[in-house]
Tab-separated table of C-alpha atoms in Angstrom:
chain	number	residue	atom	x	y	z
A	1	MET	CA	35.413	-77.682	9.682
A	2	SER	CA	32.903	-78.282	13.335
A	3	LEU	CA	34.017	-80.450	16.220
A	4	GLY	CA	31.804	-83.190	14.834
A	5	LYS	CA	33.367	-83.464	11.254
A	6	VAL	CA	36.535	-83.101	13.004
A	7	ALA	CA	35.651	-86.039	14.936
A	8	ARG	CA	34.234	-88.225	11.758
A	9	LYS	CA	37.321	-87.623	10.246
A	10	LEU	CA	39.621	-89.043	13.043
A	11	LYS	CA	37.023	-92.165	13.313
A	12	ARG	CA	38.169	-92.838	9.928
A	13	VAL	CA	41.556	-92.578	10.186
A	14	GLY	CA	43.724	-95.703	8.444
A	15	LYS	CA	39.920	-96.776	6.965
A	16	VAL	CA	38.912	-98.241	3.231
A	17	ALA	CA	36.026	-95.663	2.219
A	18	VAL	CA	33.732	-97.307	-0.799
A	19	GLN	CA	31.389	-96.206	-2.665
A	20	PHE	CA	27.774	-97.670	-3.807
A	21	ARG	CA	25.661	-96.565	-5.982
A	22	PHE	CA	21.844	-97.941	-4.467
A	23	THR	CA	18.997	-97.761	-6.173
A	24	SER	CA	15.814	-98.774	-4.658
A	25	THR	CA	12.549	-99.372	-6.378
A	26	PHE	CA	9.109	-98.851	-5.154
A	27	GLU	CA	6.071	-101.376	-5.947
A	28	TYR	CA	3.169	-101.609	-3.215
A	29	ILE	CA	2.317	-100.147	-0.106
A	30	GLU	CA	0.627	-101.967	2.104
A	31	LEU	CA	-1.586	-100.795	5.295
A	32	LYS	CA	-3.624	-102.115	7.474
A	33	CYS	CA	-5.993	-99.489	9.443
A	34	ASN	CA	-7.226	-99.227	12.740
A	35	GLY	CA	-11.206	-97.947	13.604
A	36	THR	CA	-12.970	-96.236	10.864
A	37	TRP	CA	-9.289	-93.762	9.758
A	38	ARG	CA	-8.587	-94.303	5.824
A	39	PRO	CA	-5.449	-93.103	4.140
A	40	ASP	CA	-5.519	-90.784	1.405
A	41	ASN	CA	-2.171	-90.211	-1.160
A	42	LEU	CA	0.726	-92.204	0.279
A	43	ARG	CA	4.015	-91.454	0.059
A	44	VAL	CA	7.355	-92.855	0.494
A	45	ILE	CA	10.335	-91.425	2.007
A	46	TRP	CA	13.888	-91.986	1.896
A	47	LEU	CA	16.594	-90.176	4.071
A	48	ARG	CA	19.282	-90.002	6.115
A	49	SER	CA	20.516	-86.556	7.900
A	50	HIS	CA	20.013	-83.497	4.970
A	51	ARG	CA	20.314	-86.191	2.218
A	52	ARG	CA	16.330	-87.230	1.112
A	53	VAL	CA	14.799	-88.257	-1.597
A	54	GLN	CA	10.536	-88.734	-1.914
A	55	SER	CA	8.126	-90.694	-4.748
A	56	ILE	CA	5.269	-89.610	-6.402
A	57	ASP	CA	2.074	-89.370	-4.558
A	58	VAL	CA	-0.307	-93.263	-5.184
A	59	GLN	CA	-3.972	-93.862	-4.002
A	60	TRP	CA	-4.566	-95.790	-1.697
A	61	VAL	CA	-7.164	-98.174	-2.290
A	62	PRO	CA	-8.782	-100.481	-0.007
A	63	THR	CA	-9.524	-104.204	-0.168
A	64	GLU	CA	-11.597	-104.909	2.619
A	65	ASP	CA	-12.942	-102.760	4.648
A	66	ARG	CA	-14.245	-103.185	8.248
A	67	GLY	CA	-16.328	-100.157	8.501
A	68	PRO	CA	-14.959	-99.377	11.911
A	69	ASN	CA	-12.981	-102.079	13.034
A	70	GLY	CA	-10.645	-101.333	10.377
A	71	ALA	CA	-9.227	-101.750	6.546
A	72	GLU	CA	-6.723	-103.284	4.888
A	73	GLY	CA	-6.029	-102.017	2.032
A	74	LYS	CA	-2.684	-101.002	-1.074
A	75	ALA	CA	-1.230	-98.208	-2.859
A	76	VAL	CA	0.395	-99.848	-6.209
A	77	PHE	CA	2.872	-97.989	-8.143
A	78	ASN	CA	2.262	-98.584	-11.437
A	79	PRO	CA	4.843	-98.466	-13.437
A	80	PRO	CA	7.335	-99.072	-10.363
A	81	LEU	CA	9.201	-96.012	-9.487
A	82	SER	CA	13.106	-95.461	-9.258
A	83	VAL	CA	15.405	-93.303	-7.142
A	84	ALA	CA	19.375	-93.551	-6.333
A	85	LEU	CA	21.573	-92.837	-3.556
A	86	ILE	CA	24.946	-92.906	-3.733
A	87	VAL	CA	26.300	-93.766	-0.381
A	88	THR	CA	30.019	-94.194	0.918
A	89	LEU	CA	30.544	-97.126	3.259
A	90	TYR	CA	33.568	-97.607	5.361
A	91	ARG	CA	35.824	-100.988	6.772
A	92	ALA	CA	38.517	-101.724	8.206
A	93	ASP	CA	41.854	-101.510	5.627
A	94	THR	CA	42.226	-105.465	6.034
A	95	GLU	CA	41.524	-108.354	3.969
A	96	GLY	CA	37.507	-109.312	4.091
A	97	ALA	CA	36.994	-106.736	6.700
A	98	ASP	CA	33.153	-106.035	6.783
A	99	PHE	CA	31.457	-102.839	6.456
A	100	GLU	CA	30.499	-100.830	9.033
A	101	PRO	CA	26.600	-100.323	9.833
A	102	LYS	CA	25.117	-97.434	8.408
A	103	GLU	CA	21.934	-96.806	8.610
A	104	TYR	CA	19.287	-94.355	6.418
A	105	LYS	CA	15.421	-94.417	6.927
A	106	TYR	CA	11.893	-95.387	5.000
A	107	TYR	CA	8.912	-93.508	5.871
A	108	ILE	CA	5.203	-93.756	4.696
A	109	GLU	CA	3.589	-90.792	4.505
A	110	ASN	CA	0.215	-89.833	4.366
A	111	ASP	CA	-1.014	-87.063	3.029
A	112	GLY	CA	-4.610	-85.503	3.241
A	113	PRO	CA	-7.412	-83.049	3.806
A	114	SER	CA	-5.359	-82.304	7.589
A	115	GLY	CA	-1.849	-82.281	6.439
A	116	LYS	CA	1.014	-84.663	5.827
A	117	LYS	CA	2.068	-87.470	8.716
A	118	ILE	CA	4.432	-89.892	9.051
A	119	LEU	CA	2.475	-93.481	9.325
A	120	ALA	CA	5.804	-96.044	9.715
A	121	SER	CA	9.002	-95.896	9.566
A	122	PHE	CA	12.258	-98.449	8.884
A	123	ASN	CA	15.360	-98.474	9.490
A	124	CYS	CA	17.812	-99.892	6.522
A	125	ASP	CA	21.613	-100.349	7.083
A	126	MET	CA	22.686	-100.078	3.496
A	127	ALA	CA	25.371	-102.864	4.634
A	128	GLU	CA	23.484	-105.363	3.983
A	129	TYR	CA	22.734	-104.720	1.002
A	130	VAL	CA	25.520	-104.478	-1.012
A	131	GLY	CA	27.588	-106.666	-3.488
A	132	ILE	CA	30.642	-106.489	-5.682
A	133	PRO	CA	30.496	-105.476	-8.398
A	134	THR	CA	26.706	-105.559	-8.074
A	135	SER	CA	23.336	-107.056	-6.009
A	136	LYS	CA	19.957	-107.335	-6.115
A	137	SER	CA	17.242	-107.523	-3.407
A	138	THR	CA	13.824	-108.488	-3.640
A	139	LEU	CA	12.416	-107.401	0.186
A	140	ASP	CA	8.796	-106.942	1.757
A	141	MET	CA	9.874	-104.290	4.432
A	142	THR	CA	7.639	-104.611	7.612
A	143	PHE	CA	7.766	-100.955	9.281
A	144	LYS	CA	6.720	-99.816	12.414
A	145	SER	CA	4.024	-98.262	13.085
A	146	VAL	CA	4.413	-94.146	14.577
A	147	SER	CA	0.777	-93.977	14.561
A	148	ARG	CA	-2.120	-95.194	16.149
A	149	LYS	CA	-4.099	-94.646	12.937
A	150	ILE	CA	-2.321	-98.270	11.569
A	151	ASP	CA	-1.602	-102.079	12.602
A	152	LYS	CA	0.698	-102.911	9.852
A	153	ALA	CA	2.395	-101.569	6.844
A	154	ILE	CA	4.572	-103.028	4.521
A	155	LEU	CA	6.619	-101.741	1.211
A	156	GLY	CA	7.470	-103.933	-1.498
A	157	ILE	CA	10.834	-102.880	-3.000
A	158	THR	CA	13.857	-104.093	-5.009
A	159	LEU	CA	17.092	-102.679	-3.399
A	160	GLU	CA	20.145	-102.574	-5.855
A	161	SER	CA	23.317	-101.722	-5.403
A	162	GLN	CA	26.278	-100.992	-7.743
A	163	PHE	CA	30.000	-100.386	-6.629
A	164	ILE	CA	31.624	-97.172	-7.787
A	165	LYS	CA	34.635	-96.816	-6.926
A	166	GLN	CA	37.210	-97.033	-3.406
A	167	GLY	CA	38.995	-94.563	-2.379
A	168	ASN	CA	40.504	-92.844	0.682
A	169	SER	CA	38.368	-92.151	3.774
A	170	LEU	CA	39.527	-88.960	4.188
A	171	ASP	CA	39.230	-87.621	0.689
A	172	ASP	CA	35.999	-85.178	-0.367
A	173	ASP	CA	35.124	-87.131	-3.044
A	174	MET	CA	33.917	-90.040	-1.164
A	175	GLN	CA	30.697	-88.573	0.252
A	176	SER	CA	27.087	-90.074	0.107
A	177	THR	CA	24.628	-88.032	-1.672
A	178	PHE	CA	21.416	-87.616	-3.074
A	179	SER	CA	21.216	-86.189	-7.161
A	180	SER	CA	20.664	-83.162	-7.971
A	181	MET	CA	18.416	-83.270	-4.271
A	182	SER	CA	19.097	-79.820	-1.291
A	183	ALA	CA	18.078	-79.879	1.860
A	184	GLY	CA	14.243	-79.171	2.572
A	185	ARG	CA	13.110	-75.999	5.387
A	186	ASP	CA	10.214	-78.162	6.791
A	187	SER	CA	9.686	-80.841	9.339
A	188	LEU	CA	8.579	-84.248	9.085
A	189	ALA	CA	5.084	-84.604	10.808
A	190	PHE	CA	4.784	-87.132	12.704
A	191	ASP	CA	0.748	-87.883	14.379
A	192	ASP	CA	-0.402	-84.937	16.727
A	193	GLU	CA	-2.280	-87.369	18.466
A	194	ASP	CA	0.297	-90.251	18.720
A	195	ASP	CA	2.750	-90.199	21.402
A	196	ASP	CA	4.313	-93.321	20.990
A	197	GLU	CA	7.464	-91.649	19.264
A	198	GLU	CA	9.050	-88.133	19.338
A	199	ALA	CA	9.295	-87.081	15.585
A	200	GLY	CA	13.124	-87.163	14.987
A	201	ALA	CA	13.990	-89.661	17.263
A	202	PRO	CA	15.630	-92.662	16.736
A	203	ALA	CA	13.207	-95.821	16.220
A	204	ALA	CA	13.864	-99.370	17.506
A	205	LYS	CA	14.660	-101.545	14.511
A	206	PRO	CA	12.406	-103.598	12.774
A	207	PRO	CA	13.050	-107.246	12.333
A	208	SER	CA	14.945	-107.922	9.345
A	209	PRO	CA	13.132	-108.259	5.849
A	210	GLN	CA	15.607	-111.579	5.636
A	211	LEU	CA	13.259	-113.921	5.151
A	212	SER	CA	11.644	-112.057	2.291
A	213	LYS	CA	14.990	-111.730	0.172
A	214	VAL	CA	15.688	-112.208	-2.685
A	215	THR	CA	19.417	-111.683	-3.334
A	216	GLU	CA	21.348	-112.371	-6.761
A	217	GLU	CA	24.384	-111.536	-8.350
A	218	VAL	CA	24.245	-110.042	-11.641
A	219	GLU	CA	26.551	-108.246	-14.122
A	220	PRO	CA	28.383	-105.016	-13.955
A	221	THR	CA	27.035	-101.796	-15.501
A	222	THR	CA	27.815	-99.125	-17.708
A	223	GLU	CA	26.349	-96.552	-15.703
A	224	THR	CA	28.157	-93.445	-14.917
A	225	ASP	CA	29.759	-92.956	-11.706
A	226	GLN	CA	27.030	-89.762	-10.659
A	227	ALA	CA	24.502	-90.600	-8.502
A	228	VAL	CA	21.410	-90.375	-10.430
A	229	ALA	CA	17.042	-90.290	-9.776
A	230	THR	CA	16.795	-93.257	-12.013
A	231	PRO	CA	12.653	-93.357	-12.029
A	232	GLU	CA	10.404	-94.784	-14.657
A	233	THR	CA	7.820	-92.265	-13.800
A	234	THR	CA	9.619	-88.727	-12.373
A	235	ALA	CA	10.341	-88.697	-8.596
A	236	GLN	CA	9.658	-85.566	-6.661
A	237	PRO	CA	12.787	-83.384	-5.653
A	238	GLU	CA	12.676	-81.130	-2.003
A	239	GLY	CA	11.010	-77.378	-3.153
A	240	SER	CA	8.549	-79.293	-5.401
A	241	GLY	CA	5.159	-78.523	-3.497
A	242	THR	CA	5.417	-82.184	-1.509
A	243	GLY	CA	8.475	-82.320	-0.903
A	244	MET	CA	9.049	-82.488	2.781
A	245	GLY	CA	12.373	-81.842	4.638
A	246	PRO	CA	14.758	-83.658	6.975
A	247	VAL	CA	14.494	-84.770	10.030
A	248	GLN	CA	18.070	-84.517	11.485
A	249	ALA	CA	20.166	-87.155	12.578
A	250	PRO	CA	23.949	-88.074	13.540
A	251	GLU	CA	26.020	-89.047	10.337
């Protein structure tokens, strides 16, 4: 066991671990472009460290094209695409204690003739969206641009959480995981012409989408306790040709 893992386990001594299944349902991507550049095929990547999953590609369609002065458009997941993961959150072993923050990243990536480039990112604290037994949040996630090619990026998404189990923070089976997703060997590619942010560097946290959030308590389901990918159309696992590998981030 590495020193990093030992240190993390020591930090969790005396804490409670709670597992949740999170399901992201992607509905649309809105982009506002600068200049004459236009996106091609867009996808959403959801990751933390070596755990990741990505959507199918969707084509961006302009709704307003101003030539050299930019354009606005939308890429729609039709039908909406759902992918799932299991994430473990930790809290003090006291009544009413809040969960510790745990961030996962969402990226919007363009795949065109010049290759795959990350356009925007969103840091999501999963602890903000948990519910016992379940909760459901409809969000318009406003991403932070990491490319000069775009001025604005919004992801329409429904984020649902479902309580799975509670256990000891040191138990090996209380681990966050994507279902049937393995680590890729490539890195996410940021635009070579953009020096706003280095690939893999921590991004400033974008504004929380609280104003557009609608949260409701829903009845528990009868799904099994194993994390699953649950697309209404099929999501692409790692190694599927368009898969990309992880940006390494601290656990």
